[in-house]
Tab-separated table of C-alpha atoms in Angstrom:
chain	number	residue	atom	x	y	z
Y	1333	GLY	CA	121.925	153.227	75.712
Y	1334	GLU	CA	121.996	155.371	72.596
Y	1335	SER	CA	123.106	154.983	69.003
Y	1336	VAL	CA	124.698	158.154	67.704
Y	1337	GLY	CA	126.056	159.601	64.535
Y	1338	LEU	CA	124.665	158.783	61.167
Y	1339	HIS	CA	124.001	155.221	62.150
Y	1340	LEU	CA	125.501	152.614	64.445
Y	1341	PRO	CA	124.609	149.053	63.495
Y	1342	THR	CA	124.533	147.771	67.078
Y	1343	LEU	CA	123.335	148.998	70.443
Y	1344	SER	CA	123.873	147.213	73.741
Y	1345	VAL	CA	121.644	148.286	76.626
Y	1346	GLN	CA	121.204	147.156	80.197
Y	1347	GLU	CA	117.816	145.692	81.038
Y	1348	GLY	CA	115.658	148.352	82.616
Y	1349	ASP	CA	117.502	151.247	81.003
Y	1350	ASN	CA	116.033	153.431	78.285
Y	1351	SER	CA	117.159	152.894	74.684
Y	1352	ILE	CA	117.470	155.476	71.974
Y	1353	ILE	CA	117.813	154.386	68.362
Y	1354	ASN	CA	118.633	157.049	65.822
Y	1355	CYS	CA	117.950	157.324	62.131
Y	1356	ALA	CA	118.940	159.983	59.617
Y	1357	TYR	CA	116.954	160.429	56.443
Y	1358	SER	CA	117.990	162.330	53.369
Y	1359	ASN	CA	114.815	163.286	51.524
Y	1360	SER	CA	113.202	166.457	52.808
Y	1361	ALA	CA	110.025	165.497	50.913
Y	1362	SER	CA	109.481	162.467	53.152
Y	1363	ASP	CA	106.329	162.949	55.156
Y	1364	TYR	CA	105.627	159.625	56.797
Y	1365	PHE	CA	108.003	157.620	58.959
Y	1366	ILE	CA	107.683	154.197	60.488
Y	1367	TRP	CA	109.690	152.131	62.930
Y	1368	TYR	CA	109.727	148.370	62.540
Y	1369	LYS	CA	111.129	145.699	64.836
Y	1370	GLN	CA	112.452	142.510	63.319
Y	1371	GLU	CA	113.256	139.501	65.455
Y	1372	SER	CA	115.427	136.719	64.151
Y	1373	GLY	CA	113.624	134.609	61.572
Y	1374	LYS	CA	110.545	136.804	61.491
Y	1375	GLY	CA	109.143	139.547	59.320
Y	1376	PRO	CA	109.265	143.213	60.365
Y	1377	GLN	CA	106.699	144.123	63.004
Y	1378	PHE	CA	105.139	147.586	63.029
Y	1379	ILE	CA	105.998	149.545	66.179
Y	1380	ILE	CA	104.971	153.134	65.685
Y	1381	ASP	CA	104.664	155.740	62.977
Y	1382	ILE	CA	104.651	159.503	62.711
Y	1383	ARG	CA	103.671	161.968	60.021
Y	1384	SER	CA	105.635	165.070	59.219
Y	1385	ASN	CA	103.065	167.408	60.753
Y	1386	MET	CA	104.056	166.063	64.172
Y	1387	ASP	CA	107.343	166.072	66.055
Y	1388	LYS	CA	106.534	163.524	68.738
Y	1389	ARG	CA	104.285	160.552	69.130
Y	1390	GLN	CA	104.000	158.114	72.021
Y	1391	GLY	CA	102.959	154.520	72.204
Y	1392	GLN	CA	103.264	151.867	74.834
Y	1393	ARG	CA	106.829	152.204	76.181
Y	1394	VAL	CA	107.921	153.757	72.886
Y	1395	THR	CA	108.245	157.332	71.711
Y	1396	VAL	CA	109.170	158.515	68.240
Y	1397	LEU	CA	110.714	161.942	67.781
Y	1398	LEU	CA	110.979	163.681	64.438
Y	1399	ASN	CA	113.282	166.614	63.787
Y	1400	LYS	CA	112.613	167.814	60.261
Y	1401	THR	CA	115.174	170.587	60.511
Y	1402	VAL	CA	118.052	168.126	60.664
Y	1403	LYS	CA	116.166	165.230	59.058
Y	1404	HIS	CA	116.514	163.018	62.066
Y	1405	LEU	CA	114.215	160.400	63.538
Y	1406	SER	CA	114.623	158.555	66.819
Y	1407	LEU	CA	112.907	155.754	68.651
Y	1408	GLN	CA	112.998	155.733	72.418
Y	1409	ILE	CA	112.195	152.551	74.310
Y	1410	ALA	CA	111.496	152.941	78.008
Y	1411	ALA	CA	112.586	150.327	80.525
Y	1412	THR	CA	114.125	148.055	77.910
Y	1413	GLN	CA	113.307	144.381	78.323
Y	1414	PRO	CA	114.987	141.220	76.994
Y	1415	GLY	CA	112.112	140.865	74.519
Y	1416	ASP	CA	113.148	144.142	72.960
Y	1417	SER	CA	116.288	142.524	71.553
Y	1418	ALA	CA	115.880	142.713	67.781
Y	1419	VAL	CA	116.872	144.673	64.702
Y	1420	TYR	CA	115.083	148.007	64.433
Y	1421	PHE	CA	114.481	149.645	61.062
Y	1422	CYS	CA	113.306	153.108	60.288
Y	1423	ALA	CA	111.434	153.581	57.023
Y	1424	GLU	CA	110.239	156.637	55.158
Y	1425	ASN	CA	107.515	157.281	52.662
Y	1426	ILE	CA	107.296	160.219	50.323
Y	1427	GLY	CA	103.986	161.913	49.655
Y	1428	ASN	CA	101.535	159.459	48.159
Y	1429	ASP	CA	104.321	157.157	47.098
Y	1430	TYR	CA	103.713	153.691	48.422
Y	1431	LYS	CA	107.308	152.560	48.357
Y	1432	LEU	CA	108.956	152.434	51.736
Y	1433	SER	CA	112.637	153.245	51.845
Y	1434	PHE	CA	114.332	151.399	54.683
Y	1435	GLY	CA	117.463	152.169	56.634
Y	1436	ALA	CA	120.027	149.423	57.193
Y	1437	GLY	CA	118.805	148.690	60.708
Y	1438	THR	CA	120.208	148.816	64.247
Y	1439	THR	CA	120.687	145.622	66.223
Y	1440	VAL	CA	119.634	146.089	69.836
Y	1441	THR	CA	120.937	143.642	72.425
Y	1442	VAL	CA	119.561	143.797	75.946
Y	1443	ARG	CA	121.951	142.713	78.716
Y	1444	ALA	CA	120.431	141.036	81.743
U	122	GLY	CA	92.387	138.897	62.744
U	123	ALA	CA	94.842	136.935	60.653
U	124	GLY	CA	97.957	138.699	59.486
U	125	VAL	CA	99.849	138.400	56.233
U	126	SER	CA	100.845	134.824	55.514
U	127	GLN	CA	103.528	133.563	53.157
U	128	SER	CA	104.483	130.169	51.853
U	129	PRO	CA	106.704	128.332	51.814
U	130	SER	CA	108.567	129.562	54.868
U	131	ASN	CA	111.800	128.128	53.492
U	132	LYS	CA	112.816	127.105	50.000
U	133	VAL	CA	116.047	125.515	48.862
U	134	THR	CA	116.520	125.201	45.135
U	135	GLU	CA	119.218	124.536	42.618
U	136	LYS	CA	120.638	127.200	40.375
U	137	GLY	CA	118.632	127.449	37.172
U	138	LYS	CA	115.353	126.212	38.625
U	139	ASP	CA	112.189	128.307	38.811
U	140	VAL	CA	110.526	129.094	42.143
U	141	GLU	CA	107.127	130.458	43.140
U	142	LEU	CA	106.531	132.308	46.375
U	143	ARG	CA	103.025	132.952	47.660
U	144	CYS	CA	101.539	135.768	49.713
U	145	ASP	CA	98.107	135.997	51.323
U	146	PRO	CA	97.472	139.589	52.403
U	147	ILE	CA	95.291	140.730	55.271
U	148	SER	CA	91.643	140.467	54.278
U	149	GLY	CA	90.333	143.752	52.934
U	150	HIS	CA	93.741	145.248	52.214
U	151	THR	CA	93.843	146.640	48.719
U	152	ALA	CA	97.579	147.255	48.491
U	153	LEU	CA	100.201	144.500	48.385
U	154	TYR	CA	103.980	144.836	48.264
U	155	TRP	CA	106.940	142.544	47.771
U	156	TYR	CA	110.350	143.332	49.255
U	157	ARG	CA	113.652	141.487	49.326
U	158	GLN	CA	116.004	141.381	52.278
U	159	SER	CA	119.516	140.133	51.757
U	160	LEU	CA	121.501	138.845	54.739
U	161	GLY	CA	122.074	141.612	57.268
U	162	GLN	CA	120.574	144.261	55.029
U	163	GLY	CA	117.536	146.483	54.948
U	164	LEU	CA	114.550	145.846	52.740
U	165	GLU	CA	114.585	146.470	49.002
U	166	PHE	CA	111.292	147.260	47.270
U	167	LEU	CA	110.411	144.908	44.411
U	168	ILE	CA	106.821	145.378	43.241
U	169	TYR	CA	103.518	146.914	44.299
U	170	PHE	CA	99.877	146.094	43.534
U	171	GLN	CA	96.916	148.386	44.222
U	172	GLY	CA	93.450	147.126	43.469
U	173	ASN	CA	92.964	146.530	39.752
U	174	SER	CA	95.605	149.048	38.697
U	175	ALA	CA	98.678	148.031	36.745
U	176	PRO	CA	101.413	147.004	39.180
U	177	ASP	CA	104.524	149.057	39.734
U	178	LYS	CA	107.338	146.698	38.748
U	179	SER	CA	110.089	149.273	38.964
U	180	GLY	CA	111.945	147.478	41.757
U	181	LEU	CA	112.250	144.092	40.074
U	182	PRO	CA	116.002	143.423	39.609
U	183	SER	CA	115.747	141.569	36.321
U	184	ASP	CA	113.278	140.116	33.843
U	185	ARG	CA	113.649	136.771	35.585
U	186	PHE	CA	111.394	138.180	38.283
U	187	SER	CA	107.649	138.511	37.823
U	188	ALA	CA	104.609	138.717	40.039
U	189	GLU	CA	100.890	138.556	39.723
U	190	ARG	CA	97.950	139.144	41.980
U	191	THR	CA	94.801	137.228	41.225
U	192	GLY	CA	91.387	138.507	42.209
U	193	GLY	CA	92.885	141.378	44.131
U	194	SER	CA	93.991	139.056	46.910
U	195	VAL	CA	96.663	136.352	46.742
U	196	SER	CA	99.931	137.216	45.040
U	197	THR	CA	102.648	135.001	43.586
U	198	LEU	CA	106.241	136.098	43.023
U	199	THR	CA	108.025	133.957	40.441
U	200	ILE	CA	111.767	133.816	39.935
U	201	GLN	CA	112.877	132.032	36.789
U	202	ARG	CA	116.280	130.450	36.258
U	203	THR	CA	117.332	131.236	39.818
U	204	GLN	CA	120.855	132.442	40.510
U	205	GLN	CA	122.828	132.263	43.746
U	206	GLU	CA	122.520	136.031	44.188
U	207	ASP	CA	118.740	135.562	44.413
U	208	SER	CA	119.239	133.963	47.834
U	209	ALA	CA	117.465	136.230	50.306
U	210	VAL	CA	114.343	136.586	52.406
U	211	TYR	CA	111.365	137.626	50.326
U	212	LEU	CA	108.849	139.607	52.335
U	213	CYS	CA	105.293	140.475	51.477
U	214	ALA	CA	103.336	143.301	53.064
U	215	SER	CA	99.829	144.640	52.709
U	216	SER	CA	98.098	147.856	53.650
U	217	LEU	CA	94.510	148.989	53.717
U	218	GLU	CA	95.230	151.583	51.072
U	219	ALA	CA	98.357	152.893	49.377
U	220	GLY	CA	100.379	155.006	51.757
U	221	GLU	CA	98.864	153.438	54.859
U	222	THR	CA	100.788	151.345	57.343
U	223	GLN	CA	102.313	148.266	55.766
U	224	TYR	CA	102.052	145.009	57.700
U	225	PHE	CA	104.555	142.310	56.871
U	226	GLY	CA	104.364	138.579	56.632
U	227	PRO	CA	107.016	136.244	58.071
U	228	GLY	CA	108.856	135.980	54.776
U	229	THR	CA	110.127	133.157	52.598
U	230	ARG	CA	113.787	132.297	53.021
U	231	LEU	CA	115.148	131.335	49.629
U	232	LEU	CA	118.480	129.588	49.250
U	233	VAL	CA	119.808	128.932	45.772
U	234	LEU	CA	122.576	126.349	45.685
């Protein structure tokens, strides 16, 4: 399953398939990007981050891709599981600024 | 180790009342942040503390909102004369240093009737 365009608020994916969540950012000065997962009733949970001197970073079952040319960030989840159902937020940080700017979030629903 | 903790987890109050929300950051983290999340929305930055420096209050929506951080650790966010539009989840985060990864607490769900 894949969310496309500027931003789709929901993504439905079959269990076991790979998920791709997309995020567009507007500030070319942003140099640090983070993906958070937020389950219902809980605070955002750090998933993975990437700095602007990289274009790809891998974690456990997750990969973040950064395309600075088109100011696009994506989160790939391999072999999506029911526990991956949540809202996923991308956030950006500019230089030494400590304020995170969050996107509106994509709701991922995993179908059994 | 222990993560960021917040209390209370839920708060229901009447319009016009004052509320205090508490945040205990991760031990050793020098930076502390407050954000607000309205229903179905992303997070909105409110205020930031770093060590003993003056806090950045630029995100506070009105002068009814204030926050303090005592001893470089625990922080309290105070909302005076609450309004219904203050209803939201208030999230606290901390990081080892400014610009490092922010780790969030579970939030306080505030409902103003």
